[in-house]
XYZ file of C-alpha atoms in Angstrom:
678
model
C 25.945 59.490 -4.195
C 29.547 60.402 -4.941
C 32.458 60.135 -2.552
C 32.630 63.963 -2.513
C 28.988 64.170 -1.390
C 29.505 61.592 1.342
C 32.409 63.522 2.855
C 30.782 66.927 2.587
C 30.289 68.712 5.933
C 27.237 70.739 4.785
C 24.127 70.061 6.867
C 21.709 69.196 3.995
C 24.102 66.615 2.572
C 24.870 65.241 6.012
C 21.153 64.779 6.658
C 20.849 62.967 3.336
C 23.820 60.807 4.298
C 22.219 60.070 7.665
C 18.983 59.043 5.929
C 20.829 56.685 3.575
C 22.897 55.116 6.342
C 19.876 54.747 8.631
C 18.114 52.731 5.923
C 20.995 50.246 5.974
C 20.965 49.918 9.733
C 17.177 49.633 9.920
C 16.979 46.968 7.211
C 19.698 44.968 8.961
C 17.720 45.287 12.187
C 14.550 44.014 10.473
C 16.365 41.091 8.846
C 17.900 40.099 12.180
C 14.446 40.236 13.789
C 13.161 37.796 11.174
C 16.172 35.499 11.602
C 15.806 35.513 15.392
C 12.100 34.604 15.083
C 12.832 31.703 12.762
C 15.491 30.518 15.198
C 13.064 30.863 18.114
C 10.336 28.857 16.359
C 12.767 26.099 15.345
C 14.065 25.978 18.923
C 10.503 25.762 20.245
C 9.598 23.004 17.781
C 12.479 20.886 19.080
C 11.578 21.386 22.751
C 7.783 21.688 22.658
C 4.699 20.526 20.781
C 3.492 22.950 18.116
C -0.047 22.498 16.839
C -0.232 25.446 14.440
C 2.618 24.539 12.137
C 5.992 26.221 11.688
C 5.024 28.204 8.561
C 1.955 29.660 10.254
C 4.039 30.652 13.262
C 6.693 32.268 11.059
C 3.997 34.240 9.219
C 2.475 35.682 12.401
C 5.872 36.269 14.005
C 6.966 38.167 10.884
C 3.897 40.402 11.077
C 4.593 41.049 14.773
C 8.228 41.917 13.975
C 7.231 44.193 11.111
C 4.801 46.046 13.374
C 7.485 46.412 16.065
C 9.990 47.674 13.482
C 7.535 50.274 12.161
C 6.742 51.461 15.699
C 10.359 52.232 16.554
C 11.761 53.282 13.152
C 10.710 56.960 13.248
C 12.040 57.766 16.752
C 15.211 55.788 15.968
C 15.664 57.758 12.727
C 15.314 61.084 14.520
C 17.867 60.106 17.162
C 20.316 58.710 14.592
C 20.063 61.802 12.394
C 20.652 64.207 15.281
C 23.737 62.294 16.422
C 24.982 61.993 12.816
C 24.776 65.768 12.357
C 27.049 66.146 15.373
C 29.446 63.292 14.618
C 29.275 60.660 11.914
C 31.646 58.296 13.724
C 29.708 58.632 16.981
C 26.454 57.800 15.150
C 28.062 54.644 13.721
C 29.537 53.567 17.061
C 26.294 54.082 18.970
C 24.254 52.333 16.262
C 26.569 49.334 16.246
C 26.522 49.075 20.011
C 22.723 49.506 20.117
C 22.129 46.668 17.640
C 24.562 44.320 19.410
C 23.111 45.132 22.840
C 19.522 44.832 21.622
C 20.006 41.385 20.117
C 22.079 40.192 23.056
C 19.120 40.919 25.327
C 16.612 39.758 22.696
C 18.241 36.341 22.453
C 18.234 35.958 26.236
C 14.522 36.832 26.306
C 13.839 34.236 23.609
C 15.680 31.544 25.506
C 13.990 32.509 28.766
C 10.558 32.019 27.204
C 11.535 28.740 25.590
C 12.734 27.432 28.974
C 10.044 28.774 31.317
C 7.151 29.372 28.844
C 6.733 32.739 30.590
C 7.470 35.987 28.750
C 9.863 38.017 30.863
C 8.493 41.473 31.598
C 8.591 44.041 34.348
C 8.484 41.230 36.919
C 12.277 41.210 36.823
C 12.092 44.493 38.755
C 9.944 42.859 41.426
C 12.655 40.423 42.542
C 15.872 40.972 44.414
C 19.205 39.972 42.871
C 19.351 36.991 45.268
C 15.906 35.790 44.169
C 16.782 36.165 40.477
C 20.014 34.230 41.000
C 18.093 31.550 42.873
C 15.467 31.186 40.142
C 17.984 31.147 37.281
C 20.163 28.695 39.178
C 17.203 26.395 39.681
C 16.212 26.375 36.024
C 19.746 25.810 34.786
C 19.218 28.233 31.898
C 22.928 29.077 31.629
C 23.908 25.804 29.988
C 26.718 25.476 27.426
C 24.471 24.981 24.357
C 22.544 28.263 24.679
C 25.809 30.093 25.397
C 27.277 28.746 22.142
C 24.114 29.683 20.211
C 24.275 33.154 21.736
C 27.901 33.626 20.610
C 27.128 32.427 17.071
C 24.141 34.765 16.746
C 26.043 37.809 18.029
C 28.828 36.985 15.577
C 26.175 37.025 12.844
C 25.000 40.440 14.041
C 28.541 41.855 13.932
C 29.157 40.353 10.486
C 25.934 41.920 9.237
C 26.974 45.325 10.532
C 30.364 45.117 8.811
C 28.787 43.916 5.557
C 26.223 46.698 5.210
C 28.778 49.348 6.103
C 31.044 48.392 3.194
C 28.928 46.638 0.556
C 25.398 48.092 0.560
C 24.456 51.611 -0.608
C 21.078 53.318 -1.045
C 20.147 56.781 -2.327
C 18.712 59.059 0.407
C 15.301 59.319 -1.294
C 14.764 55.585 -0.737
C 15.993 55.958 2.825
C 13.149 58.418 3.474
C 10.647 55.598 2.951
C 11.453 54.120 6.376
C 10.593 57.141 8.562
C 7.618 57.980 6.294
C 6.182 54.451 6.594
C 6.885 54.474 10.315
C 5.103 57.799 10.764
C 2.106 56.555 8.768
C 1.925 53.409 10.865
C 2.226 55.284 14.176
C -0.525 57.743 13.304
C -2.863 55.321 11.512
C -2.183 52.300 13.728
C -2.362 48.576 13.177
C -5.773 46.949 12.812
C -6.576 45.599 16.312
C -8.640 42.824 14.770
C -5.529 41.377 13.129
C -4.674 38.941 15.916
C -2.543 35.791 15.533
C -4.813 32.869 14.618
C -2.918 30.164 16.484
C -4.016 27.058 18.365
C -2.775 27.775 21.892
C -1.827 30.660 24.141
C 1.718 29.253 24.208
C 1.973 29.609 20.410
C 0.385 33.064 20.417
C 3.062 34.231 22.840
C 5.712 32.420 20.815
C 4.847 34.632 17.833
C 5.106 37.818 19.902
C 8.240 39.927 19.862
C 9.873 39.233 23.225
C 11.774 42.511 23.387
C 8.686 44.601 22.714
C 6.843 42.763 25.490
C 9.753 43.239 27.899
C 10.246 46.961 27.281
C 6.510 47.718 27.304
C 6.150 45.844 30.600
C 9.152 47.692 32.045
C 7.604 50.995 31.023
C 4.274 50.067 32.626
C 6.114 49.114 35.807
C 7.709 52.545 36.230
C 4.843 54.557 34.739
C 2.657 56.127 37.468
C -0.880 54.743 37.326
C -3.755 57.196 37.622
C -7.366 56.058 37.949
C -10.274 58.426 38.154
C -12.687 58.014 41.028
C -16.055 56.700 39.834
C -18.788 56.807 42.463
C -20.920 54.476 40.342
C -18.325 51.716 40.055
C -19.963 49.337 42.536
C -23.356 49.705 40.867
C -21.723 48.824 37.545
C -20.472 45.578 39.066
C -23.824 44.788 40.680
C -25.861 45.547 37.555
C -23.477 43.653 35.329
C -23.562 40.461 37.404
C -27.045 40.604 38.841
C -29.177 39.573 35.907
C -30.858 37.221 38.367
C -29.739 39.302 41.382
C -27.203 36.748 42.600
C -24.519 39.137 43.830
C -24.926 40.764 47.203
C -23.687 44.372 46.973
C -20.635 45.314 49.021
C -21.346 47.858 51.736
C -18.211 49.945 52.116
C -17.728 51.776 55.408
C -15.258 54.608 54.727
C -13.742 54.347 51.251
C -11.860 57.634 51.501
C -9.734 56.558 54.475
C -9.972 52.763 54.121
C -10.469 51.856 50.431
C -11.377 48.189 51.032
C -13.099 48.365 54.438
C -16.624 46.914 54.295
C -19.308 45.292 56.369
C -18.862 41.544 56.897
C -21.539 39.463 55.175
C -21.030 36.487 57.490
C -22.837 33.915 55.337
C -21.838 30.373 56.320
C -21.939 28.290 53.127
C -19.716 25.484 54.477
C -21.692 24.651 57.635
C -24.414 22.580 55.923
C -21.762 20.127 54.712
C -20.163 19.405 58.113
C -20.916 17.529 61.301
C -20.197 20.086 64.007
C -18.239 18.808 66.989
C -17.736 20.299 70.422
C -14.015 20.904 69.936
C -12.886 23.462 67.389
C -11.490 21.724 64.304
C -7.856 21.720 63.237
C -7.329 23.382 59.858
C -4.566 22.164 57.523
C -3.885 23.949 54.227
C -1.831 22.113 51.604
C -0.673 24.612 48.974
C 0.799 22.620 46.114
C 3.359 24.330 43.908
C 2.083 24.476 40.321
C -1.029 22.322 40.859
C -3.108 23.221 37.806
C -6.491 21.855 36.834
C -5.159 21.077 33.333
C -3.550 17.837 34.549
C -5.536 17.178 37.734
C -8.580 14.940 38.248
C -11.254 13.743 35.829
C -11.752 15.554 32.517
C -8.390 17.285 32.847
C -7.492 18.817 29.501
C -3.997 17.293 29.464
C -5.011 14.041 31.144
C -5.310 13.051 34.785
C -1.832 12.739 36.315
C -3.012 12.875 39.939
C -4.872 9.594 40.565
C -4.889 9.977 44.357
C -6.151 13.570 44.305
C -8.814 12.429 41.865
C -9.919 9.777 44.341
C -9.809 12.308 47.193
C -11.912 14.830 45.259
C -14.793 12.327 45.201
C -14.741 12.394 49.020
C -14.511 16.186 49.247
C -16.161 19.465 48.500
C -14.527 19.959 45.128
C -14.344 23.135 43.030
C -12.929 22.181 39.582
C -13.374 25.739 38.236
C -11.324 27.555 40.846
C -8.887 30.445 40.328
C -5.659 31.373 42.070
C -5.052 35.029 42.865
C -1.717 35.152 41.050
C 0.362 33.435 38.417
C 3.345 32.966 40.741
C 3.807 31.965 44.380
C 4.182 35.571 45.603
C 0.371 35.958 45.697
C -0.735 32.748 47.408
C -0.353 33.588 51.118
C -1.896 37.090 51.013
C -4.708 35.922 48.692
C -5.755 32.848 50.648
C -5.160 33.942 54.241
C -5.784 37.682 54.014
C -7.991 38.093 50.905
C -5.745 41.078 50.243
C -5.062 43.473 47.368
C -1.718 43.165 45.606
C 0.162 46.379 46.235
C 2.652 47.205 43.473
C 4.770 44.045 43.267
C 2.808 41.886 45.680
C 1.430 42.626 49.138
C 4.435 41.011 50.810
C 6.748 43.459 48.991
C 5.119 46.596 50.432
C 7.664 48.670 52.364
C 5.120 49.146 55.141
C 2.631 46.297 55.182
C -0.570 47.792 56.622
C -2.305 46.054 59.514
C -4.772 43.502 58.239
C -7.295 40.923 59.284
C -6.249 37.421 58.276
C -7.198 33.854 58.987
C -3.963 33.624 60.977
C -4.493 36.497 63.373
C -8.267 36.155 63.806
C -7.971 32.459 64.727
C -5.023 33.207 67.019
C -7.278 35.568 68.936
C -9.559 32.539 69.309
C -6.942 30.237 70.884
C -5.524 28.656 67.721
C -1.845 27.768 67.321
C -0.434 28.561 63.880
C 2.472 27.155 61.882
C 3.915 27.388 58.380
C 5.901 24.567 56.747
C 7.931 25.032 53.578
C 10.593 22.904 51.893
C 12.473 25.985 50.667
C 13.684 29.127 52.377
C 10.797 31.308 53.535
C 12.773 34.496 52.891
C 11.898 34.011 49.208
C 9.141 36.454 48.165
C 9.265 37.896 51.705
C 7.019 35.096 52.948
C 8.646 35.049 56.388
C 8.131 38.798 56.747
C 4.419 38.412 56.040
C 4.086 35.458 58.394
C 5.886 37.292 61.190
C 3.655 40.338 60.669
C 0.734 37.964 61.264
C 2.462 36.584 64.368
C 2.478 33.001 63.109
C 3.744 30.921 66.024
C 6.182 28.717 64.118
C 7.908 29.014 60.744
C 9.579 25.755 59.788
C 11.473 25.984 56.501
C 14.686 24.720 54.890
C 17.115 26.075 57.547
C 15.183 24.299 60.326
C 15.283 20.775 58.822
C 17.539 18.339 60.727
C 20.387 16.655 58.865
C 18.485 13.360 58.705
C 16.287 14.718 55.910
C 17.311 14.426 52.262
C 17.276 17.462 49.976
C 16.010 17.618 46.396
C 18.771 16.514 43.967
C 20.719 19.605 42.829
C 20.503 21.016 39.306
C 23.456 21.065 36.917
C 24.609 24.285 38.555
C 24.463 22.721 42.020
C 21.278 24.506 43.109
C 18.428 22.875 45.026
C 15.192 24.484 46.219
C 15.411 22.571 49.493
C 13.342 19.572 50.575
C 10.882 17.655 48.435
C 7.262 16.953 49.251
C 7.755 13.561 50.899
C 10.427 14.908 53.232
C 8.334 18.001 53.931
C 5.302 15.925 54.949
C 7.506 13.631 57.033
C 8.943 16.668 58.824
C 5.443 17.993 59.419
C 4.138 14.729 60.867
C 7.205 14.415 63.098
C 6.780 17.910 64.556
C 3.002 18.241 64.997
C 1.955 16.592 68.237
C -0.933 14.118 67.975
C -2.729 15.453 71.036
C -6.499 15.734 70.975
C -6.475 17.758 74.210
C -4.122 20.448 72.912
C -5.202 23.784 71.442
C -6.600 23.592 67.905
C -4.161 24.457 65.136
C -4.039 26.188 61.789
C -1.119 24.709 59.861
C -0.049 25.670 56.347
C 2.155 23.480 54.134
C 3.662 24.937 50.948
C 5.360 22.403 48.665
C 8.182 22.861 46.161
C 8.808 19.579 44.259
C 6.701 20.610 41.250
C 8.824 23.701 40.621
C 11.414 24.055 37.864
C 13.797 22.142 37.526
C 11.291 19.390 38.568
C 13.920 17.166 40.132
C 12.687 14.597 42.621
C 14.258 11.926 44.756
C 13.979 8.492 43.146
C 13.841 10.124 39.703
C 14.124 6.866 37.726
C 11.119 5.395 39.516
C 8.938 8.371 38.652
C 10.159 8.468 35.076
C 8.865 4.899 34.846
C 5.624 5.933 36.564
C 5.233 8.584 33.866
C 5.488 5.947 31.132
C 3.021 3.726 32.993
C 0.585 6.592 33.415
C 0.601 7.271 29.686
C -0.459 3.641 29.197
C -3.112 3.868 31.926
C -4.618 6.986 30.360
C -4.547 5.284 26.957
C -2.585 7.799 24.917
C -1.751 7.030 21.294
C 1.920 6.622 20.354
C 2.128 10.083 18.766
C 0.736 11.660 21.942
C 3.212 9.719 24.056
C 6.011 11.241 21.990
C 4.610 14.748 22.517
C 4.236 14.247 26.282
C 7.767 12.863 26.586
C 9.081 16.406 26.045
C 7.666 17.223 29.488
C 8.639 14.004 31.232
C 10.293 15.765 34.184
C 7.261 17.955 34.772
C 4.801 15.056 34.699
C 7.113 12.814 36.743
C 7.231 15.508 39.433
C 3.421 15.725 39.386
C 3.155 11.969 39.935
C 5.701 12.280 42.747
C 3.650 15.072 44.314
C 0.486 12.964 44.107
C 2.204 9.979 45.733
C 3.555 12.228 48.493
C 0.053 13.503 49.325
C -1.271 9.944 49.290
C 1.384 8.822 51.799
C 0.706 11.931 53.887
C -3.002 11.122 54.216
C -2.364 7.427 54.836
C -0.222 8.399 57.816
C -2.467 11.229 58.988
C -5.549 8.985 58.994
C -3.944 6.913 61.769
C -3.579 9.927 64.071
C -6.056 10.625 66.856
C -6.533 14.236 65.703
C -7.405 13.225 62.121
C -11.140 12.941 62.793
C -11.303 16.553 63.926
C -9.259 18.056 61.086
C -10.346 19.856 57.912
C -7.933 19.832 54.963
C -7.861 22.456 52.198
C -5.886 21.501 49.072
C -5.221 23.897 46.192
C -2.465 25.038 43.836
C -0.638 28.341 44.129
C -0.922 28.596 40.324
C -0.619 26.297 37.330
C 2.817 25.014 36.232
C 3.818 27.397 33.407
C 6.498 25.061 31.971
C 3.826 22.875 30.345
C 2.324 24.937 27.459
C -1.046 26.551 28.127
C -3.991 26.716 25.789
C -5.594 29.899 27.155
C -4.903 33.017 29.223
C -7.031 31.828 32.160
C -5.188 28.499 32.326
C -2.353 30.090 34.347
C -4.777 30.714 37.234
C -6.986 27.631 36.856
C -6.408 25.438 39.921
C -8.583 22.964 41.834
C -9.824 23.408 45.396
C -10.633 20.404 47.574
C -12.001 20.637 51.114
C -11.685 17.183 52.671
C -12.436 16.009 56.197
C -13.768 12.998 58.121
C -16.228 15.586 59.481
C -17.959 15.961 56.106
C -21.485 14.562 56.138
C -21.903 14.976 52.379
C -19.690 15.714 49.409
C -20.253 17.832 46.321
C -18.679 18.842 43.031
C -19.281 22.577 42.743
C -19.013 23.943 39.208
C -19.369 27.652 40.050
C -16.264 29.837 39.950
C -14.610 31.056 43.144
C -11.032 32.071 43.938
C -8.334 32.096 46.596
C -9.738 35.426 47.818
C -12.990 33.726 48.862
C -11.499 31.102 51.192
C -10.829 33.139 54.355
C -14.208 34.941 54.330
C -16.005 31.577 54.152
C -13.802 29.814 56.709
C -14.307 32.630 59.227
C -18.081 32.653 58.623
C -18.116 28.869 59.161
C -16.079 29.108 62.363
C -18.260 31.948 63.673
C -21.580 30.223 62.981
C -20.613 26.669 63.921
C -18.099 27.240 66.741
C -18.910 30.709 68.021
C -15.487 32.220 67.453
C -15.351 36.002 67.622
C -14.985 37.657 64.231
C -14.999 41.360 63.338
C -18.156 43.000 62.005
C -16.038 44.793 59.375
C -13.136 43.636 57.235
C -11.080 44.618 54.201
C -11.359 41.319 52.339
C -11.240 41.419 48.548
C -13.290 38.206 48.292
C -16.904 37.770 49.354
C -16.854 34.043 50.071
C -17.063 30.721 48.243
C -19.958 30.104 45.887
C -21.426 26.639 46.533
C -23.876 26.539 43.629
C -23.286 23.285 41.777
C -23.977 24.756 38.340
C -21.477 26.791 36.351
C -21.610 30.523 36.998
C -19.473 33.336 38.382
C -20.804 35.938 40.822
C -17.356 37.275 41.778
C -15.408 40.177 40.276
C -11.819 38.840 40.471
C -8.611 40.790 39.832
C -5.680 38.522 38.950
C -1.958 39.336 38.918
C 0.137 37.033 36.736
C 3.548 38.188 37.937
C 4.740 40.770 40.439
C 4.388 43.465 37.777
C 1.991 42.038 35.169
C -1.437 43.195 36.344
C -3.739 42.937 33.319
C -6.279 40.213 34.160
C -9.799 40.697 35.469
C -12.699 38.231 35.580
C -16.318 39.267 36.022
C -19.330 37.171 35.160
C -18.375 34.758 32.384
C -15.850 37.154 30.884
C -12.106 37.577 31.224
C -10.313 40.805 30.356
C -6.636 40.285 29.521
C -4.989 43.582 28.682
C -6.981 44.876 25.720
C -8.509 41.502 24.808
C -11.838 40.090 25.967
C -12.594 36.382 26.302
C -15.748 34.494 27.194
C -15.228 31.695 29.706
C -16.984 28.449 28.824
C -18.354 25.925 31.382
C -15.208 23.804 30.888
C -13.084 26.922 31.619
C -11.905 27.162 28.046
C -11.971 30.630 26.521
C -13.060 32.074 23.210
C -12.148 35.618 22.071
C -15.186 37.894 21.726
C -15.792 41.360 20.324
C -18.268 42.954 22.717
C -17.415 46.627 23.423
C -20.157 47.007 26.034
C -19.019 44.090 28.184
C -15.387 45.003 27.667
C -16.067 48.537 28.919
C -17.917 47.171 31.958
C -14.993 44.927 32.918
C -12.448 47.660 32.256
C -14.361 50.099 34.459
C -14.647 47.637 37.357
C -10.982 46.656 36.978
C -9.883 50.312 36.999
C -11.766 50.897 40.236
C -10.040 47.943 41.877
C -6.648 49.158 40.681
C -7.416 52.666 41.921
C -8.095 51.301 45.396
C -5.012 49.095 45.160
C -2.958 52.176 44.255
C -4.228 53.931 47.402
C -2.845 51.073 49.519
C 0.506 51.474 47.756
C 0.422 55.174 48.618
C -0.008 54.368 52.308
C -3.720 54.272 53.064
C -4.788 51.732 55.693
C -6.792 48.562 55.300
C -8.452 48.630 58.719
C -8.870 51.224 61.496
C -7.111 50.838 64.823
C -10.370 49.710 66.431
C -10.163 46.422 64.486
C -6.559 45.683 65.462
C -7.852 43.673 68.411
C -8.384 40.965 65.788
C -5.337 41.759 63.678
C -1.591 41.843 64.088
């Protein structure tokens, strides 16, 4: 193309010029995508353990980047050409700014995943600015090294832009290949069966394009969700699960006005395990931040780093195949104590939280005192708002701790989550009266030590305990080197386990210990230790321990956080005569106590405040558009079964439709049930 042609104002030539220039910009964009992926994989290999090999990861990441590039090339070409026809200089300025801005954000998304092992998506819109600042401050992600890397990479982007503008030229006919290939790809599509063949879920996500995930998730967050009403949905669930008729059908009362309202089943599955006493038992829930099954108790996939909890599980009712309701802490209180749907960004984020029935308010109507203990600030995730709506008698969190207590060591940026587990338990034991004649209590303890940045008091001691534990487990030298990359995480787990041990040693000397039932579970699994499967994020243990137990059991069947309150209320009604409502809006149907592996629960799971793509039914797990079969050890294998996939998708859509109705303002319970609720 001659200089005369390039400067010509005629529309046909200007369109040809736009096509030629777009090819340069688009190729630069593709090259920078490849470079950023190579950088990301090298960064991950230095910080984490890669089982698939760097070349394999680069291959799959390149395919992901190529697919992303082809998806956006045609719309980008159309926009560029239209702007170019109006103003050539404006097209260049906007293109330059777009590339610089894109890769600035892209690099931040890469570093976020490398630090947290969580792909940032629409969940950023589910948190306030204060909560985002708090989380980023805790993780210390704004260190000097990543800032320097960021500046170097953006300099590379700018240099690339200047180079192609002056040194590289293509004829327009070649430039047409990009929009033509993009159009062909968009209309034909990528083969869905071409999935990354990598060893772990961590590596599969590593190969994904972080920007594509972020923008798709943001779009899903703001896109209105529409689900068609299917009057046969419940029969689908029943027929799917009830090959041996193990699932009792849900009897809904008035789905139009109260989407989740149903008859209470009232089956007491816990009673046969307990010695019933005359006085109502105290209930203590210990919700451990990040307590995943992957590193807890015997046969843990990553090794047993909780020796005391392992010992306690042998004296408990123990569910090793248990699921949390969410992949972050926002879901734990509503899931466990209210068996509630999620709303849009979590039940506690609803502008108008509808009246509900919960373990808190039903037991309060039966003379229980309630309290919530937390080492951090309970304003995070709106926990205090939810607790106040349930009229919890006392909320004791970071601002209420006396000066005598020692906070978690601050991060490099000076941030601390609050008080560690040992101080939290000490505060609890100092403020709960040991009075066997007082009213029974329901107390909830939520810990924070096993949260990023995993700093604990007496850090050197627990770093040494980590090294000792590697020896006790019997790891080979090469495994020790791999695990050392997560020393802070594992040291905090050992600290957490010691704190619980000291807590029970002290509690066992109290007069009220013999009439107390303890529930121990994780809010979700620590994401900063790489995961092998999609379900791993939700895979937590549940232990029900008490001196009142007359027999113990290891229960292999799957249940979830949603099933706890229905079973506890049925137990309290049958064994202690407390008044419970004949109807409720619980999502869960109660704990399954069959010792063999099975799942009779349809379970919707929400990974983050905005990532709502997981559904478990029977032995299958639907994650987005992918179907997995859950094995007895809770490992997953991908399966291609359109019939089962359609069954799960249908049941999941019906749950989300009902959830959407709650977002729109429909009630959970009628006014007649508020005598039990808040």
